[in-house]
PDB file of C-alpha atoms in Angstrom:
ATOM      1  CA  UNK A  93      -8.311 -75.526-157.941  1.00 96.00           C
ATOM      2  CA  UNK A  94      -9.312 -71.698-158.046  1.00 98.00           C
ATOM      3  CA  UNK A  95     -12.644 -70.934-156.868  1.00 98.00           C
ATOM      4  CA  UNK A  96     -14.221 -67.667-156.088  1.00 98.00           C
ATOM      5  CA  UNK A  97     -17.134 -68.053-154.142  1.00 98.00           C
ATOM      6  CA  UNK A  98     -20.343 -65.436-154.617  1.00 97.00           C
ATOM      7  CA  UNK A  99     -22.376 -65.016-151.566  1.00 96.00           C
ATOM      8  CA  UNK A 100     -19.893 -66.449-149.110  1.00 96.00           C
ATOM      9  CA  UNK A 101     -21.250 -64.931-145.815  1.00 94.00           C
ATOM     10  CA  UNK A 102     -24.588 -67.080-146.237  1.00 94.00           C
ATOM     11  CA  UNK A 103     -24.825 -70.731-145.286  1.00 95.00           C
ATOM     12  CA  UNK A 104     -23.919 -72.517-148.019  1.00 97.00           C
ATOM     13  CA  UNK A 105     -21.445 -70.045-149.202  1.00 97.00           C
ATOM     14  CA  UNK A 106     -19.764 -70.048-145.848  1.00 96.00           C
ATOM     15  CA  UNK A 107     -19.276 -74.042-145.637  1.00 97.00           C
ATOM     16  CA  UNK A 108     -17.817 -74.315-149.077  1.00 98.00           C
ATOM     17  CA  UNK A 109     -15.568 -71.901-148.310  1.00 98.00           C
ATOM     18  CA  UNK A 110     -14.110 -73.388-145.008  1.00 97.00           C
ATOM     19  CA  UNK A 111     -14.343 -76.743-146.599  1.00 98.00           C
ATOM     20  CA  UNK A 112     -12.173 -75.909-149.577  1.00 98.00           C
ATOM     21  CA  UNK A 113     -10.145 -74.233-147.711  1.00 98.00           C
ATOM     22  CA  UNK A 114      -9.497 -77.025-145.416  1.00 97.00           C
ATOM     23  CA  UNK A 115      -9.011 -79.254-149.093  1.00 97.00           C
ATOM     24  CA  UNK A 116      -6.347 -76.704-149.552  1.00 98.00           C
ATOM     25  CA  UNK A 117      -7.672 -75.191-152.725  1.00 98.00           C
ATOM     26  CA  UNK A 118      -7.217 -71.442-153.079  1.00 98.00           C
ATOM     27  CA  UNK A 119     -10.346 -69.988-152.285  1.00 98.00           C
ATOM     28  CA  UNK A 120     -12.126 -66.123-152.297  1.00 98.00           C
ATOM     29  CA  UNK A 121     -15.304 -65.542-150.947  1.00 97.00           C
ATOM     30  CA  UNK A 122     -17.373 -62.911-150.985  1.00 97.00           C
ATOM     31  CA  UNK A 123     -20.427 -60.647-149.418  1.00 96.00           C
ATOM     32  CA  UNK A 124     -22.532 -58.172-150.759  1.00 94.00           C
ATOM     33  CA  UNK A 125     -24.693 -57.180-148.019  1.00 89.00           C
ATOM     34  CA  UNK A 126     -23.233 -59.011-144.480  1.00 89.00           C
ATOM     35  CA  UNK A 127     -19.399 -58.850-144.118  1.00 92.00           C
ATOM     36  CA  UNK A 128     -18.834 -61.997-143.307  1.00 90.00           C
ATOM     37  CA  UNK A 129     -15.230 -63.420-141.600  1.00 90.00           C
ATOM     38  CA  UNK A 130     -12.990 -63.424-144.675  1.00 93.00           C
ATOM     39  CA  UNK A 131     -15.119 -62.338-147.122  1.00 96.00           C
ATOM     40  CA  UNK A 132     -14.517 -59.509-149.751  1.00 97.00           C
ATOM     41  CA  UNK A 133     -16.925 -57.029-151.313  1.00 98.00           C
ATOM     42  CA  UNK A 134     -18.785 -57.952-154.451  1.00 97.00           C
ATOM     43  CA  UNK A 135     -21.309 -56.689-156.418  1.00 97.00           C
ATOM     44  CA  UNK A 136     -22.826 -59.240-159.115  1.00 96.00           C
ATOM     45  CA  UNK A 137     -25.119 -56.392-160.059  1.00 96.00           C
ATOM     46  CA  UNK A 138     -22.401 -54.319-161.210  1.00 96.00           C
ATOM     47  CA  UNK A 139     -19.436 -56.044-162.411  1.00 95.00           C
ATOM     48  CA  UNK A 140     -17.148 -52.950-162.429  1.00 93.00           C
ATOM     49  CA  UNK A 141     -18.009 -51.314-159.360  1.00 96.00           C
ATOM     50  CA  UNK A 142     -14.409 -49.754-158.154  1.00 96.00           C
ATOM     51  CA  UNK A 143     -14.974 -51.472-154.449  1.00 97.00           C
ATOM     52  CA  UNK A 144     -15.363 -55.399-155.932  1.00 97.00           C
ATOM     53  CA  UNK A 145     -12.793 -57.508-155.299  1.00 97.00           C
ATOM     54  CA  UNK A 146     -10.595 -58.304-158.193  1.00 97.00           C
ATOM     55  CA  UNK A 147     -11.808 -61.381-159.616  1.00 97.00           C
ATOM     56  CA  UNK A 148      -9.755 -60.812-163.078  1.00 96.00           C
ATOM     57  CA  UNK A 149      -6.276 -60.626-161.264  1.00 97.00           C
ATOM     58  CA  UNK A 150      -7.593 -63.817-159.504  1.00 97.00           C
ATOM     59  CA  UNK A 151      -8.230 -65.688-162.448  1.00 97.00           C
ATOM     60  CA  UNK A 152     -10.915 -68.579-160.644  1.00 98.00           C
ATOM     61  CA  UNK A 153     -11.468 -71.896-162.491  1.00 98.00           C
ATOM     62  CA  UNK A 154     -14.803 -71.739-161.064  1.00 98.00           C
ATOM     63  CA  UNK A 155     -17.356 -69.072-160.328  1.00 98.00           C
ATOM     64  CA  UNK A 156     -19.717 -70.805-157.494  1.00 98.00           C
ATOM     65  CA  UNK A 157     -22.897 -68.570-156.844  1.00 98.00           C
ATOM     66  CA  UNK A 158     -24.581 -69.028-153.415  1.00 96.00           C
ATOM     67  CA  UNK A 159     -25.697 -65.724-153.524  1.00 90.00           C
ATOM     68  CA  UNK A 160     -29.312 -65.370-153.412  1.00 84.00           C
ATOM     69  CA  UNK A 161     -32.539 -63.440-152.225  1.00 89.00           C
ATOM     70  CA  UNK A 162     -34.100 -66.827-150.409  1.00 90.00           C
ATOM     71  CA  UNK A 163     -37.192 -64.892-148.607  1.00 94.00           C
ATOM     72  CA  UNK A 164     -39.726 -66.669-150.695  1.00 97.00           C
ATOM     73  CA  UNK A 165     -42.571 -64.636-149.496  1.00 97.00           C
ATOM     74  CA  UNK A 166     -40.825 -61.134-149.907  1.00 97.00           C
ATOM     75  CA  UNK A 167     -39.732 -61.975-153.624  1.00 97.00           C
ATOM     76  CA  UNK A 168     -43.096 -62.356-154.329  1.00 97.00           C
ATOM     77  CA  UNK A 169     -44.432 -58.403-153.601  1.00 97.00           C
ATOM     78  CA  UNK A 170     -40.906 -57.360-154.922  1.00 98.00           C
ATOM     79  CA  UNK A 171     -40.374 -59.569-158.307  1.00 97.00           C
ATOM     80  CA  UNK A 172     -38.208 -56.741-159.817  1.00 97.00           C
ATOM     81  CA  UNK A 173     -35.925 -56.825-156.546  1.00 97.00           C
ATOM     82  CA  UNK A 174     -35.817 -60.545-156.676  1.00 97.00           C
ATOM     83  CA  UNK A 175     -35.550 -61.070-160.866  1.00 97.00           C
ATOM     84  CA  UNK A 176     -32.071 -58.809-160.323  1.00 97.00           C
ATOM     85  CA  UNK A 177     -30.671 -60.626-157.466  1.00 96.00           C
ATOM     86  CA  UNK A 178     -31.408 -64.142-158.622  1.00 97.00           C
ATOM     87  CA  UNK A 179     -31.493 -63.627-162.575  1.00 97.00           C
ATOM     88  CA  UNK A 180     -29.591 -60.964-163.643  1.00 97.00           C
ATOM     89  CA  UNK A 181     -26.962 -61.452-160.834  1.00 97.00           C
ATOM     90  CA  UNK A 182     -26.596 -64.975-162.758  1.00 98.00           C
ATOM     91  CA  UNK A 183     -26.674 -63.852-166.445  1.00 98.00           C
ATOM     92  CA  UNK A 184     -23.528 -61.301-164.869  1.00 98.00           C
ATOM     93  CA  UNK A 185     -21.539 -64.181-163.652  1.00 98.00           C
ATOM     94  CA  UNK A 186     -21.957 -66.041-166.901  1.00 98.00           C
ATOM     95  CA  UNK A 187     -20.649 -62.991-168.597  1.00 97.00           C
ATOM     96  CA  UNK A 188     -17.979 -63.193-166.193  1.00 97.00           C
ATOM     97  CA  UNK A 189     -17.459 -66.705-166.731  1.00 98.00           C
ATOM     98  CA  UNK A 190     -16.496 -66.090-170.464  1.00 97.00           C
ATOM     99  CA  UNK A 191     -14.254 -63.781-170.088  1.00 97.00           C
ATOM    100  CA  UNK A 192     -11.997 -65.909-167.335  1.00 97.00           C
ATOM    101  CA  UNK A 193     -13.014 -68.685-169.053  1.00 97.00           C
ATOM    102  CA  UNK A 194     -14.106 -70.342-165.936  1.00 98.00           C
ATOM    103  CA  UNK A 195     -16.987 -72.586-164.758  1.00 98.00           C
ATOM    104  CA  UNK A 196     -19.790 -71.839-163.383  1.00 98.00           C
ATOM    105  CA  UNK A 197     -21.801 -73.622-160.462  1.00 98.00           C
ATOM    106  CA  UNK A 198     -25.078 -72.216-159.369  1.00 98.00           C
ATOM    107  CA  UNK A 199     -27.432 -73.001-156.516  1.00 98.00           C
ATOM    108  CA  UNK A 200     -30.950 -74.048-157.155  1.00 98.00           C
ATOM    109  CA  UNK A 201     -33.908 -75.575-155.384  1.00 98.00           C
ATOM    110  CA  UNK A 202     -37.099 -77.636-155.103  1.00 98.00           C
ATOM    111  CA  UNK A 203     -39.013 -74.479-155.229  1.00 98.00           C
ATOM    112  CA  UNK A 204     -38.550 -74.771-159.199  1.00 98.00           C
ATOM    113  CA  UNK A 205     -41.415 -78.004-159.006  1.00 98.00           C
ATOM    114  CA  UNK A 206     -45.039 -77.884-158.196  1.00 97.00           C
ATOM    115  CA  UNK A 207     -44.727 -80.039-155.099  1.00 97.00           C
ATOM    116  CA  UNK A 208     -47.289 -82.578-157.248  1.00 97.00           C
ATOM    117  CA  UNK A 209     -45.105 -85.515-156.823  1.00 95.00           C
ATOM    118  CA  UNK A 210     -42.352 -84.928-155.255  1.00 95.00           C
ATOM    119  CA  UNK A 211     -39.580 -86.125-153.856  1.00 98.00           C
ATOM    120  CA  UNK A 212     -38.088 -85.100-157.685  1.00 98.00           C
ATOM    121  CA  UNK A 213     -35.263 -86.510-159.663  1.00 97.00           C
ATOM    122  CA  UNK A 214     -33.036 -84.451-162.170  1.00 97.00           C
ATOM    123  CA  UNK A 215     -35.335 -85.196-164.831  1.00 96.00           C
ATOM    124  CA  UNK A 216     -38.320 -84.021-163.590  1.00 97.00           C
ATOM    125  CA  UNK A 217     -40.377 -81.509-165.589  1.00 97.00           C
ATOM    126  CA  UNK A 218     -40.316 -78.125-163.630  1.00 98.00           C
ATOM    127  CA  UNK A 219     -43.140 -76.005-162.758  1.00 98.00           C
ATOM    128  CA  UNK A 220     -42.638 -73.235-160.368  1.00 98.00           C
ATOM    129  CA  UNK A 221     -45.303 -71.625-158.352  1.00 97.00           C
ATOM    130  CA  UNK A 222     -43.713 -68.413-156.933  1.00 98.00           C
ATOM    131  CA  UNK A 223     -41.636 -65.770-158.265  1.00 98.00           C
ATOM    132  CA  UNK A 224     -38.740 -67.046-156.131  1.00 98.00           C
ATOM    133  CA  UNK A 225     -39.216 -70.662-158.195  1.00 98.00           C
ATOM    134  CA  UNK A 226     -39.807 -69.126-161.258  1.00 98.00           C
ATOM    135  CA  UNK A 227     -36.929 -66.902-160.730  1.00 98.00           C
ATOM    136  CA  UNK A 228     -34.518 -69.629-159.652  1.00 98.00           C
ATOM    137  CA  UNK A 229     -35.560 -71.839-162.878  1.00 98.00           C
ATOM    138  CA  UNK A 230     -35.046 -68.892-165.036  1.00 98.00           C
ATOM    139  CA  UNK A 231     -31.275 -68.668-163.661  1.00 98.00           C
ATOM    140  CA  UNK A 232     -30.584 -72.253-164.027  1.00 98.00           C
ATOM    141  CA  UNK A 233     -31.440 -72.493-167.346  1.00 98.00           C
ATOM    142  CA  UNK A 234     -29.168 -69.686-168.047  1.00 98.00           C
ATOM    143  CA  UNK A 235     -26.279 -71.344-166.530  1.00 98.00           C
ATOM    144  CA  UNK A 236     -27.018 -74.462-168.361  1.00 98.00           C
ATOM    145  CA  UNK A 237     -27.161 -73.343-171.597  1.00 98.00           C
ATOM    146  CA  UNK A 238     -24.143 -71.213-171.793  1.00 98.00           C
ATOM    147  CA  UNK A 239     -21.804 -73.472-171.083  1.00 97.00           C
ATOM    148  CA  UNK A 240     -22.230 -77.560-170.814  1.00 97.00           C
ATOM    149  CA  UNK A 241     -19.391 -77.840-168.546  1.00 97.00           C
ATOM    150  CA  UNK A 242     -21.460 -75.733-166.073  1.00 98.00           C
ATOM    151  CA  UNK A 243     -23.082 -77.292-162.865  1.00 98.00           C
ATOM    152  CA  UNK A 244     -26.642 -76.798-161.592  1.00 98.00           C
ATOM    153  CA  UNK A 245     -27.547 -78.213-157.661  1.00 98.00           C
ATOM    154  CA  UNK A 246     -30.691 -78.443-156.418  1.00 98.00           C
ATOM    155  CA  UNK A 247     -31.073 -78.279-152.750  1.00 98.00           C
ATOM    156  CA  UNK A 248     -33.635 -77.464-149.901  1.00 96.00           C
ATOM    157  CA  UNK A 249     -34.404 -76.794-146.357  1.00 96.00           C
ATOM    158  CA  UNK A 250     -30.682 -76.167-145.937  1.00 96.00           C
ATOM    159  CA  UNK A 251     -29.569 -76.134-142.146  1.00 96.00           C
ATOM    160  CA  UNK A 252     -25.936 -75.821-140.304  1.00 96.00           C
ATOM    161  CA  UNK A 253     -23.342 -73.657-138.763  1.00 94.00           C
ATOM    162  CA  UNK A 254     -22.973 -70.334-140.196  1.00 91.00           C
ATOM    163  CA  UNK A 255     -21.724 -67.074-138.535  1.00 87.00           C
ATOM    164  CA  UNK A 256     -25.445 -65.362-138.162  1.00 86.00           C
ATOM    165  CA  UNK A 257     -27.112 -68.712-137.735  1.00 80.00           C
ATOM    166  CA  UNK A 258     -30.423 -67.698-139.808  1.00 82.00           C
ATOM    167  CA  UNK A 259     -31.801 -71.122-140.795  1.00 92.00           C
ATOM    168  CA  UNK A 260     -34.164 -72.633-138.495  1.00 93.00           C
ATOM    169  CA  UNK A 261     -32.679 -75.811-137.245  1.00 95.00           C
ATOM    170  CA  UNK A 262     -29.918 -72.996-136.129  1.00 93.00           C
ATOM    171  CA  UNK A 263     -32.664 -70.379-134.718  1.00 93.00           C
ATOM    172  CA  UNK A 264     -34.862 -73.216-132.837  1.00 95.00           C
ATOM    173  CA  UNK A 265     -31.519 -74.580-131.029  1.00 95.00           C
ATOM    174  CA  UNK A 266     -30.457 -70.987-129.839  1.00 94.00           C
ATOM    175  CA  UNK A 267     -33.414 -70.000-128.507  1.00 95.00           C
ATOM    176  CA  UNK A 268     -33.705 -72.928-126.537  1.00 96.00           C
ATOM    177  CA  UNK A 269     -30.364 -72.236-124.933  1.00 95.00           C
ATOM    178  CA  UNK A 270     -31.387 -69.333-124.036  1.00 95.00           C
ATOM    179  CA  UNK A 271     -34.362 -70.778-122.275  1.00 95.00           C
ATOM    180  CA  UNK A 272     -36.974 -69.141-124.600  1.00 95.00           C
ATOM    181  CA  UNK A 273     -40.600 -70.321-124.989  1.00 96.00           C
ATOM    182  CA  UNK A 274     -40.749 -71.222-128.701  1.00 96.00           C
ATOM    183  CA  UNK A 275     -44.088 -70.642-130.465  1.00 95.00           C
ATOM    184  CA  UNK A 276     -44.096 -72.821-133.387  1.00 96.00           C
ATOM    185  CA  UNK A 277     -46.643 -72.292-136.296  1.00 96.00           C
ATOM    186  CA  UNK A 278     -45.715 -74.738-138.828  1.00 97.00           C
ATOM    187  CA  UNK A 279     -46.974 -76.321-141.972  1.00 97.00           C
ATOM    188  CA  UNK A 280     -47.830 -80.029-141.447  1.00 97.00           C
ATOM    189  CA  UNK A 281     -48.223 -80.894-145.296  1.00 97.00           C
ATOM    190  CA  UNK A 282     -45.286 -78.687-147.211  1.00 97.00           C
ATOM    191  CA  UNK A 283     -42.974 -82.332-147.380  1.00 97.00           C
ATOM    192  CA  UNK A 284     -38.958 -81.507-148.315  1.00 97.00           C
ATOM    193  CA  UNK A 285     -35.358 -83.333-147.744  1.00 98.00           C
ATOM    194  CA  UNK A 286     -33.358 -81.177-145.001  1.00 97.00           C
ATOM    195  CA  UNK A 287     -29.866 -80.968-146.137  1.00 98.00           C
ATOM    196  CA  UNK A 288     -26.777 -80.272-144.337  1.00 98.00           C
ATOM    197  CA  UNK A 289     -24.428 -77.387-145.582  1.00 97.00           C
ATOM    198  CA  UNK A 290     -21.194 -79.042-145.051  1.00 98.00           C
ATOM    199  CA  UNK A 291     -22.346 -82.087-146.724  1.00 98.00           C
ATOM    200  CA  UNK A 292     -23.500 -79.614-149.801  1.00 98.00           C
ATOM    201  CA  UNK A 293     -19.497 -78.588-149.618  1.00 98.00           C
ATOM    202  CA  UNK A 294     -18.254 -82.032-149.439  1.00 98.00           C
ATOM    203  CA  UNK A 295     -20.766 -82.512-152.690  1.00 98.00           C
ATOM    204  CA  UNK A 296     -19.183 -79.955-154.405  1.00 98.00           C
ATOM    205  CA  UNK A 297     -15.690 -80.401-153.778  1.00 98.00           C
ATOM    206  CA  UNK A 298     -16.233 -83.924-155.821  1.00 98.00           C
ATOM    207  CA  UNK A 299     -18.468 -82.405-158.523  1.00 98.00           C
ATOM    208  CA  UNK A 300     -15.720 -80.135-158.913  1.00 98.00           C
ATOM    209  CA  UNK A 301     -12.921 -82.348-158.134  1.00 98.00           C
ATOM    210  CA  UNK A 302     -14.160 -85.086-160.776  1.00 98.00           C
ATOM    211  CA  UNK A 303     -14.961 -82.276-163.159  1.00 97.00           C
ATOM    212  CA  UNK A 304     -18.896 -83.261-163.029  1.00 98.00           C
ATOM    213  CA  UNK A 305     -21.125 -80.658-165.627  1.00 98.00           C
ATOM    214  CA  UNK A 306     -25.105 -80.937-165.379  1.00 98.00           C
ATOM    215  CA  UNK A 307     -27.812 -81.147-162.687  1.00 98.00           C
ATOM    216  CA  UNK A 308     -27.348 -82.885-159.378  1.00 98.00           C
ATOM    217  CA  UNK A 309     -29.587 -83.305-156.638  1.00 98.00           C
ATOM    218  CA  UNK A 310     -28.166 -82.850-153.419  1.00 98.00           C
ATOM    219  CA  UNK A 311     -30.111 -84.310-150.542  1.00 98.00           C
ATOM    220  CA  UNK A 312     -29.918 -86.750-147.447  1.00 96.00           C
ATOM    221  CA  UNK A 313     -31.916 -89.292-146.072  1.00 94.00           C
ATOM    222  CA  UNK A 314     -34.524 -87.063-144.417  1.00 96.00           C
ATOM    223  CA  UNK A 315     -37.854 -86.661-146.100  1.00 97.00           C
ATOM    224  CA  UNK A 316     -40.270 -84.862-143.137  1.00 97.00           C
ATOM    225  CA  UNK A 317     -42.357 -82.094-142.903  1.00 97.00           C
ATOM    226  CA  UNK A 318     -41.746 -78.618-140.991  1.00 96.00           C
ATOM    227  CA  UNK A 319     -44.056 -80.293-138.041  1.00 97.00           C
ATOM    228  CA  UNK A 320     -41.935 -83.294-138.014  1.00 97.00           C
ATOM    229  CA  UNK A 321     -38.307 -81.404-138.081  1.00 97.00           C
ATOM    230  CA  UNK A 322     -39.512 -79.610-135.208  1.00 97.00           C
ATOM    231  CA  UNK A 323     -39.991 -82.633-133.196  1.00 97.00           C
ATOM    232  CA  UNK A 324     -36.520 -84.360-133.783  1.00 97.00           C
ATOM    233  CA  UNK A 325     -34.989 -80.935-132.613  1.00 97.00           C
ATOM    234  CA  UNK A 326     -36.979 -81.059-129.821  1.00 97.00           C
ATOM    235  CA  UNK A 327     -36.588 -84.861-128.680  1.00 97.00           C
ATOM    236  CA  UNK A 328     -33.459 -84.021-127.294  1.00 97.00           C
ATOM    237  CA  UNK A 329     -34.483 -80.917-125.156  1.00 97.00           C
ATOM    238  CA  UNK A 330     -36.807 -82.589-122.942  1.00 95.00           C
ATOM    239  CA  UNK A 331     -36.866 -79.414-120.866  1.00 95.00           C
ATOM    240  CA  UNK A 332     -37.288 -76.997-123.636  1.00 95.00           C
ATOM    241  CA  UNK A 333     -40.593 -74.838-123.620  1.00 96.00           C
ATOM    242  CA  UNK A 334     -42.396 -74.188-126.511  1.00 96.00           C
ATOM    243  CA  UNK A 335     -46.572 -74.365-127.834  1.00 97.00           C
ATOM    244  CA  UNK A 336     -46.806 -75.678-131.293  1.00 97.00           C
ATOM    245  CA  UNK A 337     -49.706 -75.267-133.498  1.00 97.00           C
ATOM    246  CA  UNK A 338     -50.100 -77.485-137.068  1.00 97.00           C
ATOM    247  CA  UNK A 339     -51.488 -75.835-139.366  1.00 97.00           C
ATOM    248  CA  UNK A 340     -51.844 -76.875-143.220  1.00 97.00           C
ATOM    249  CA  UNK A 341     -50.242 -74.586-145.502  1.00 97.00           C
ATOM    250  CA  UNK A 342     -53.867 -73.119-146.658  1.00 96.00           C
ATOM    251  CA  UNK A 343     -54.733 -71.951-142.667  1.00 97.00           C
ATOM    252  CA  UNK A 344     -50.881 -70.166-142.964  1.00 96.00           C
ATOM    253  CA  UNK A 345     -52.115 -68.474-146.179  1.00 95.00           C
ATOM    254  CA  UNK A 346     -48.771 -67.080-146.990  1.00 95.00           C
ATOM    255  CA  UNK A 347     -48.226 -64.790-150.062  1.00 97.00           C
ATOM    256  CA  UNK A 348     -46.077 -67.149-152.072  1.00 97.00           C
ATOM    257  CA  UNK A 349     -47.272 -70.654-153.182  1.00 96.00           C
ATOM    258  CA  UNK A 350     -45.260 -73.521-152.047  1.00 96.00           C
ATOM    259  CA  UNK A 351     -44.708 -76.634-153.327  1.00 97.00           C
ATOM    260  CA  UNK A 352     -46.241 -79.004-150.932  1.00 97.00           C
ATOM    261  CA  UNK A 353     -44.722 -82.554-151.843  1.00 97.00           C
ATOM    262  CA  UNK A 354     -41.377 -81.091-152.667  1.00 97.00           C
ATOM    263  CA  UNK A 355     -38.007 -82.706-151.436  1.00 97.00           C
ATOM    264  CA  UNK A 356     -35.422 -84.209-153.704  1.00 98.00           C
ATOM    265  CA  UNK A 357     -33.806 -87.658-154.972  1.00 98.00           C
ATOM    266  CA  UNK A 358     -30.053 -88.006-154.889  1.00 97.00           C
ATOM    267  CA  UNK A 359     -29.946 -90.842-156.754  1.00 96.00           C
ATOM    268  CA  UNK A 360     -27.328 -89.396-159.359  1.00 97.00           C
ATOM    269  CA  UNK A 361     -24.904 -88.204-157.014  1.00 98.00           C
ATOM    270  CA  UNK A 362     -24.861 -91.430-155.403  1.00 98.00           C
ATOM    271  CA  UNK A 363     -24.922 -93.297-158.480  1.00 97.00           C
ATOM    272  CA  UNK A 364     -21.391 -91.383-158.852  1.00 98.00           C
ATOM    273  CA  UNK A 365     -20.735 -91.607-155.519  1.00 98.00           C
ATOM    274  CA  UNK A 366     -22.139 -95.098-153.948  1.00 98.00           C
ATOM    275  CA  UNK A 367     -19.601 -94.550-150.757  1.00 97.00           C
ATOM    276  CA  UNK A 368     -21.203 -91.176-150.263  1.00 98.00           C
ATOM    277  CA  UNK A 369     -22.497 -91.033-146.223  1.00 97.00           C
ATOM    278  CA  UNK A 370     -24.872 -87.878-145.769  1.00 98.00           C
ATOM    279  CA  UNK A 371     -25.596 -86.791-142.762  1.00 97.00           C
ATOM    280  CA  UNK A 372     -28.612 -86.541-140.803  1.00 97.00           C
ATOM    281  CA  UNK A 373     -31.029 -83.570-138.706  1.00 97.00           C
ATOM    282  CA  UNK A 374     -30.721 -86.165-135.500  1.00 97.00           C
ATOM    283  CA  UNK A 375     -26.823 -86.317-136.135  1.00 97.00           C
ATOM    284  CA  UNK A 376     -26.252 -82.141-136.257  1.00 97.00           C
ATOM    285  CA  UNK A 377     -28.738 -81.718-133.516  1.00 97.00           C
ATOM    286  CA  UNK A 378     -26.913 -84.436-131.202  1.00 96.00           C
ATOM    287  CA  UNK A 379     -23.536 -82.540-132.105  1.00 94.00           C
ATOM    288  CA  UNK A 380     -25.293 -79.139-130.371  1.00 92.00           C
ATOM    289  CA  UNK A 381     -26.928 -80.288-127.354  1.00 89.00           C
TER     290      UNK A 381
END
C-alpha cells in the first residue's frame, strides 16, 4: 500500500505515518507549516507550487488528509482563513485524487453535531455550531460524494506522542515535569470520547487494509469531561501543583460554540472489528509517569 500522508507533522498525521511505516507500507508525509522529522513540503492550497513534493511521480493509492486548522476559536474571527485550509484544501485533494486515481481518507470530528445528544453514531443528523464544525462538515461531504470508495473518520479530543507535543494530555504532563504550577480553567459540562492517536493509526491501517469506504467513528472507552480528564492525569502526580477552577462553558464564554454533549460511538468499527482493544487516558498517562 501507497499512502501519502497530508499534514504529517501534526498528531494524527505523525502516528499514521510511523505506524505504517512500521506495517511496512511505503509511506510520504508531509508539512506545510512545521517541518516535521521526515516530512516533505506540501501545499494543498496550491497544487503546483514548484517546492511540493512530487505526489504524481509517487503515484499513492491513498491520499490521507490530517491536515487541518483545529483552533476552533480562531476559525471563528477568520472563516475565510479557515474555509481554505479545511474546505478548499479538501476539494484540492479530491481533484488530486482523480487524477492518481487514488482514495481519499479525511479527518473529521464531533464538532460537526450540536452536542444535543451526544455520544453520536454514524448516522446521526449533523448540525454544526461553529465555523470550524460547519467547515469540517462541508469537507466531509465533499469527500463523500466524489468518490464512494472514499473514507470519512470522526474523531475528538485527540491526545499522544507527537514531536511538538501540542495536545493537552501532552502539555499538562510536561509541565508537571518540569515542576510547574498548572492553572486549570476548564469546562465541566462540554462531554467528549478522548482518543488515542496511535490507536486512530492502528484504525486506519484496517480501514485501509480491508478496503473499508464510508463513515467510521473512531473512539475509546472514555466518555468524561475536560474537568474529569484533568483529574485522571493528575491521580498519578500526587505531588504535582496546580489550582483548578470549573467553570461551565457559558462562565468561559469563548467565541466559538461548542457542542456540549459531544463524544462519539464506535460501534461500527467494532462491529467490523469485535477483537479491536482501544486504549485508554489512564493507560498513556501510566506509560509517562
Amino acid at each position: 500500500m501507497k499512502v501519502f500522508i497530508i499534514g504529517a507533522s501534526g498528531l494524527v498525521g505523525s502516528n499514521c505515518l510511523s505506524y505504517f511505516k512500521e506495517k511496512k507500507w511505503d509511506v510520504v508525509g508531509t508539512y506545510f507549516s512545521y517541518p516535521a522529522k521526515d516530512t516533505f513540503f506540501f501545499d494543498t492550497l496550491n497544487l503546483n507550487n514548484s517546492d511540493n513534493y512530487d505526489v504524481r511521480a509517487f503515484r499513492p493509492d491513498v491520499l490521507l488528509h490530517c491536515g487541518a486548522l483545529t483552533h476552533v476559536d480562531y476559525c471563528e474571527h477568520h472563516e475565510a482563513e479557515s474555509y481554505d485550509k479545511t474546505v478548499l484544501s479538501t476539494k484540492n485533494i479530491i481533484t488530486l485524487s482523480k487524477e492518481l486515481n487514488a482514495k481519499v481518507v479525511f479527518i473529521s470530528t464531533d464538532y460537526i453535531f450540536d452536542g444535543k445528544e451526544g455520544p453520536y453514531e454514524e448516522t446521526a443528523v449533523p448540525n454544526a455550531l461553529s465555523v470550524y464544525g460547519k467547515h469540517k462538515l462541508e469537507a466531509e461531504q465533499a469527500v463523500l460524494a466524489a468518490d464512494s470508495n472514499n473514507i470519512v473518520i470522526r474523531i475528538t479530543n485527540v491526545y499522544g506522542d507527537e514531536e511538538r507535543g501540542k495536545n493537552f494530555i501532552a502539555r499538562i504532563i510536561e509541565q508537571i515535569k518540569a515542576a510547574q504550577k498548572l492553572q486549570l480553567k476548564l469546562p465541566i459540562d462540554q462531554y467528549s470520547t478522548p482518543i488515542n492517536a496511535h490507536d486512530i493509526a492502528k484504525c486506519l491501517f484496517l480501514l485501509l487494509k480491508d478496503n473499508k469506504n464510508g463513515v467510521y467513528n473512531i473512539s475509546s472507552t472514555d466518555y468524561m469531561n475536560r474537568v474529569q480528564l484533568a483529574l485522571t492525569i493528575l491521580k498519578y502526580f500526587p505531588h504535582a501543583a496546580y489550582d483548578l477552577f470549573p467553570l461551565t462553558t457559558q462562565e468561559i464564554n469563548a467565541p466559538a460554540a461548542r457542542p456540549l454533549q459531544g463524544g462519539l460511538k464506535n460501534k461500527k468499527f467494532m462491529q467490523a472489528y469485535p477483537d479491536f482493544q482501544f486504549s485508554t487516558v489512564d493507560d498513556y498517562v501510566r506509560k509517562k509517569c
